[in-house]
Tab-separated table of C-alpha atoms in Angstrom:
chain	number	residue	atom	x	y	z
Y	1	UNK	CA	24.680	-8.842	-6.804
Y	2	UNK	CA	27.877	-6.898	-7.801
Y	3	UNK	CA	27.776	-3.501	-8.864
Y	4	UNK	CA	29.644	-4.479	-12.480
Y	5	UNK	CA	26.643	-7.046	-13.095
Y	6	UNK	CA	23.885	-4.535	-12.164
Y	7	UNK	CA	25.411	-1.736	-14.221
Y	8	UNK	CA	24.688	-3.774	-17.414
Y	9	UNK	CA	20.908	-3.822	-16.669
Y	10	UNK	CA	18.717	-1.448	-18.132
Y	11	UNK	CA	16.712	1.038	-15.380
Y	12	UNK	CA	13.840	1.247	-17.955
Y	13	UNK	CA	13.644	-2.714	-18.126
Y	14	UNK	CA	13.345	-2.742	-14.220
Y	15	UNK	CA	10.635	0.008	-14.391
Y	16	UNK	CA	8.650	-2.348	-17.106
Y	17	UNK	CA	9.106	-5.563	-15.372
Y	18	UNK	CA	7.970	-4.081	-12.158
Y	19	UNK	CA	4.819	-3.009	-13.883
Y	20	UNK	CA	4.189	-6.206	-15.383
Y	21	UNK	CA	4.500	-8.190	-11.738
Y	22	UNK	CA	5.396	-6.545	-8.432
Y	23	UNK	CA	8.685	-7.132	-7.494
Y	24	UNK	CA	9.962	-8.282	-10.695
Y	25	UNK	CA	11.887	-5.074	-11.092
Y	26	UNK	CA	13.772	-5.776	-7.853
Y	27	UNK	CA	14.301	-9.274	-8.816
Y	28	UNK	CA	15.909	-7.805	-12.252
Y	29	UNK	CA	18.063	-5.565	-10.260
Y	30	UNK	CA	19.432	-8.407	-8.133
Y	31	UNK	CA	17.391	-7.845	-4.848
Y	32	UNK	CA	15.639	-11.137	-4.569
Y	33	UNK	CA	14.517	-10.732	-0.995
Y	34	UNK	CA	12.828	-7.340	-1.700
Y	35	UNK	CA	11.276	-8.800	-5.058
Y	36	UNK	CA	9.844	-11.648	-2.939
Y	37	UNK	CA	8.407	-9.156	-0.245
Y	38	UNK	CA	6.907	-6.711	-2.533
Y	39	UNK	CA	5.488	-9.553	-4.486
Y	40	UNK	CA	3.865	-10.970	-1.742
Y	41	UNK	CA	2.595	-7.651	-0.161
Y	42	UNK	CA	1.381	-5.970	-3.173
Y	43	UNK	CA	-0.181	-9.144	-4.970
Y	44	UNK	CA	-1.780	-9.935	-1.562
Y	45	UNK	CA	-3.157	-6.602	-1.153
Y	46	UNK	CA	-4.557	-6.449	-4.561
Y	47	UNK	CA	-6.063	-9.931	-3.953
Y	48	UNK	CA	-7.452	-9.117	-0.551
Y	49	UNK	CA	-9.176	-6.044	-2.234
Y	50	UNK	CA	-10.581	-8.127	-4.921
Y	51	UNK	CA	-11.969	-10.446	-2.528
Y	52	UNK	CA	-13.431	-7.901	-0.205
Y	53	UNK	CA	-15.152	-6.347	-3.122
Y	54	UNK	CA	-16.506	-10.023	-4.269
Y	55	UNK	CA	-14.616	-9.540	-7.331
Y	56	UNK	CA	-16.620	-6.439	-8.770
Y	57	UNK	CA	-14.180	-3.516	-8.166
Y	58	UNK	CA	-11.790	-3.719	-10.873
Y	59	UNK	CA	-13.943	-1.921	-13.497
Y	60	UNK	CA	-12.382	0.289	-16.226
Y	61	UNK	CA	-15.342	2.579	-16.295
Y	62	UNK	CA	-14.482	3.585	-12.702
Y	63	UNK	CA	-12.056	6.289	-12.029
Y	64	UNK	CA	-10.690	3.996	-9.334
Y	65	UNK	CA	-9.306	2.099	-12.415
Y	66	UNK	CA	-6.428	4.679	-12.959
Y	67	UNK	CA	-4.416	3.975	-9.774
Y	68	UNK	CA	-5.613	0.086	-9.755
Y	69	UNK	CA	-3.586	0.022	-13.133
Y	70	UNK	CA	-0.184	0.783	-11.134
Y	71	UNK	CA	-0.438	-2.938	-10.546
Y	72	UNK	CA	-0.174	-3.674	-14.111
Y	73	UNK	CA	-0.155	-7.234	-14.840
Y	74	UNK	CA	-2.409	-8.559	-12.097
Y	75	UNK	CA	-4.758	-5.902	-12.700
Y	76	UNK	CA	-4.940	-6.535	-16.372
Y	77	UNK	CA	-5.584	-10.467	-15.634
Y	78	UNK	CA	-8.406	-9.697	-12.945
Y	79	UNK	CA	-10.176	-6.938	-14.888
Y	80	UNK	CA	-12.080	-9.150	-17.358
Y	81	UNK	CA	-13.191	-11.504	-14.455
Y	82	UNK	CA	-14.196	-8.615	-12.538
Y	83	UNK	CA	-16.240	-7.323	-15.490
Y	84	UNK	CA	-18.102	-10.586	-15.639
Y	85	UNK	CA	-18.839	-10.857	-12.100
Y	86	UNK	CA	-20.143	-7.354	-11.973
Y	87	UNK	CA	-22.823	-8.199	-14.567
Y	88	UNK	CA	-23.557	-11.754	-13.057
Y	89	UNK	CA	-23.760	-10.693	-9.250
Y	90	UNK	CA	-26.004	-8.208	-7.707
Y	91	UNK	CA	-23.496	-5.541	-6.473
Y	92	UNK	CA	-23.952	-3.452	-3.206
Y	93	UNK	CA	-22.398	-0.413	-4.888
Y	94	UNK	CA	-22.634	1.374	-1.206
Y	95	UNK	CA	-21.161	-1.330	0.735
Y	96	UNK	CA	-18.465	-0.041	3.001
Y	97	UNK	CA	-16.564	-3.312	2.778
Y	98	UNK	CA	-16.581	-3.041	-1.087
Y	99	UNK	CA	-15.374	0.382	-0.942
Y	100	UNK	CA	-12.425	-0.599	1.400
Y	101	UNK	CA	-11.751	-3.534	-0.858
Y	102	UNK	CA	-11.528	-0.981	-3.824
Y	103	UNK	CA	-9.263	1.130	-1.691
Y	104	UNK	CA	-6.934	-1.831	-1.346
Y	105	UNK	CA	-6.719	-2.378	-4.851
Y	106	UNK	CA	-6.029	1.179	-5.512
Y	107	UNK	CA	-3.309	1.427	-3.003
Y	108	UNK	CA	-1.716	-1.953	-4.229
Y	109	UNK	CA	-1.295	-0.107	-7.564
Y	110	UNK	CA	-0.207	3.081	-6.229
Y	111	UNK	CA	2.521	1.126	-4.015
Y	112	UNK	CA	3.802	-0.774	-6.963
Y	113	UNK	CA	4.451	2.554	-8.849
Y	114	UNK	CA	6.659	3.296	-5.885
Y	115	UNK	CA	8.181	-0.138	-6.108
Y	116	UNK	CA	8.678	0.303	-9.782
Y	117	UNK	CA	10.503	3.704	-9.381
Y	118	UNK	CA	12.830	2.393	-6.632
Y	119	UNK	CA	13.784	-0.343	-8.777
Y	120	UNK	CA	14.453	2.067	-11.420
Y	121	UNK	CA	16.668	4.310	-9.351
Y	122	UNK	CA	18.567	1.085	-8.031
Y	123	UNK	CA	20.038	0.601	-11.593
Y	124	UNK	CA	20.081	4.161	-12.587
Y	125	UNK	CA	21.925	5.644	-9.769
Y	126	UNK	CA	23.754	2.668	-8.223
Y	127	UNK	CA	25.789	4.209	-5.679
Y	128	UNK	CA	23.111	6.587	-4.112
Y	129	UNK	CA	21.622	4.107	-1.666
Y	130	UNK	CA	24.754	3.166	-0.251
Y	131	UNK	CA	25.801	6.675	0.195
Y	132	UNK	CA	22.533	7.366	1.946
Y	133	UNK	CA	23.051	4.208	4.387
Y	134	UNK	CA	26.440	5.555	5.047
Y	135	UNK	CA	25.355	9.054	6.063
Y	136	UNK	CA	22.434	7.563	7.940
Y	137	UNK	CA	24.675	5.311	9.957
Y	138	UNK	CA	27.038	8.162	10.504
Y	139	UNK	CA	24.586	10.703	11.585
Y	140	UNK	CA	22.419	8.051	13.758
Y	141	UNK	CA	19.072	9.631	11.648
Y	142	UNK	CA	15.893	7.480	11.256
Y	143	UNK	CA	15.923	7.932	7.358
Y	144	UNK	CA	12.211	9.276	7.275
Y	145	UNK	CA	11.690	10.961	3.778
F	1	UNK	CA	-20.207	15.180	25.862
F	2	UNK	CA	-18.586	12.292	27.838
F	3	UNK	CA	-21.216	9.862	26.634
F	4	UNK	CA	-20.467	11.232	22.877
F	5	UNK	CA	-16.873	10.463	23.456
F	6	UNK	CA	-17.779	7.091	24.967
F	7	UNK	CA	-20.092	6.173	21.876
F	8	UNK	CA	-17.098	7.262	19.500
F	9	UNK	CA	-14.483	4.792	21.181
F	10	UNK	CA	-17.283	2.225	21.621
F	11	UNK	CA	-17.968	2.163	18.008
F	12	UNK	CA	-14.404	1.997	17.060
F	13	UNK	CA	-13.615	-1.055	18.902
F	14	UNK	CA	-16.813	-2.918	17.652
F	15	UNK	CA	-16.098	-5.942	15.695
F	16	UNK	CA	-18.733	-4.980	13.203
F	17	UNK	CA	-16.861	-1.561	12.259
F	18	UNK	CA	-15.251	-2.060	8.911
F	19	UNK	CA	-12.756	0.442	9.992
F	20	UNK	CA	-10.632	-2.465	11.172
F	21	UNK	CA	-9.838	-3.294	7.732
F	22	UNK	CA	-7.639	-0.144	7.662
F	23	UNK	CA	-5.031	-1.800	9.986
F	24	UNK	CA	-3.817	-4.487	7.582
F	25	UNK	CA	-3.802	-1.915	4.652
F	26	UNK	CA	-1.675	0.693	6.822
F	27	UNK	CA	0.763	-2.420	7.784
F	28	UNK	CA	1.129	-3.097	4.284
F	29	UNK	CA	1.857	0.572	3.420
F	30	UNK	CA	4.532	0.797	6.475
F	31	UNK	CA	6.524	-2.317	5.194
F	32	UNK	CA	6.472	-1.557	1.346
F	33	UNK	CA	7.430	2.248	1.855
F	34	UNK	CA	10.060	1.368	4.720
F	35	UNK	CA	11.307	-1.248	2.447
F	36	UNK	CA	12.206	1.137	-0.327
F	37	UNK	CA	14.158	3.191	2.207
F	38	UNK	CA	16.111	0.512	4.096
F	39	UNK	CA	17.904	-2.581	3.120
F	40	UNK	CA	18.277	-4.689	6.433
F	41	UNK	CA	15.328	-6.478	7.587
F	42	UNK	CA	15.700	-5.146	11.021
F	43	UNK	CA	15.649	-1.444	9.945
F	44	UNK	CA	12.500	-2.269	7.823
F	45	UNK	CA	10.869	-3.831	10.586
F	46	UNK	CA	11.502	-0.682	13.192
F	47	UNK	CA	10.971	1.729	10.867
F	48	UNK	CA	7.667	0.150	9.653
F	49	UNK	CA	6.458	-0.217	13.041
F	50	UNK	CA	7.119	3.477	13.793
F	51	UNK	CA	5.404	4.324	10.847
F	52	UNK	CA	2.195	2.035	11.989
F	53	UNK	CA	2.184	3.432	15.226
F	54	UNK	CA	2.547	7.183	14.162
F	55	UNK	CA	-0.149	7.111	11.456
F	56	UNK	CA	-2.599	4.869	13.821
F	57	UNK	CA	-2.132	7.422	16.657
F	58	UNK	CA	-2.398	10.426	14.137
F	59	UNK	CA	-5.479	9.182	12.272
F	60	UNK	CA	-7.314	8.500	15.710
F	61	UNK	CA	-6.457	11.942	16.791
F	62	UNK	CA	-8.079	13.389	13.658
F	63	UNK	CA	-10.960	11.179	13.858
F	64	UNK	CA	-11.630	12.310	17.258
F	65	UNK	CA	-11.328	16.155	16.503
F	66	UNK	CA	-13.567	15.741	13.563
F	67	UNK	CA	-16.056	13.990	15.620
F	68	UNK	CA	-15.671	16.571	18.212
F	69	UNK	CA	-16.388	19.106	15.716
F	70	UNK	CA	-19.425	17.409	14.393
F	71	UNK	CA	-21.069	17.420	17.947
F	72	UNK	CA	-19.927	20.929	18.853
F	73	UNK	CA	-20.946	22.796	15.696
């Protein structure tokens, strides 16, 4: 995608699209490869966490729900199902596997926040990444934050 | 002491230990984080591998340190 096309696109829209579905912000910004990568990884992580918790770990009354809502769209879709399953099933609240599954879902949400901000920066400061890459190649750095 | 260390490492590699589930989580964190820093697939892959190995070894070292503290004090 050219800078000309990207400059007409709203960074805030990229932020919102990225919250509605992981990777959508990057697709809007023209980075389709990264969009697919983020969509697969973040949604996959959320789904894996949901499965590890047997569908009972996306509950609005738990404080984990705050980071989980970072992956807004998929979390919002799965939450009613999780509430239903939490009532219907016998939940082992102390299960370590369920806890790790909950951690998976929370990390998926937090990673999506990072990805949303990356999409925002791509459109708000279009030249910055290219300059950083050039500086990195010139200095031979690894680019760690 | 040696027996305790042996128990520590045996429990780590046991297939029943749910801690194995942290590795896929770490791999996804590594790839997503490094994909926001780099654009080329090769750079993303190398940086992710570096991150994965560093954090794995670091967490192992921390776990070992806390385990030793728990049996010494």
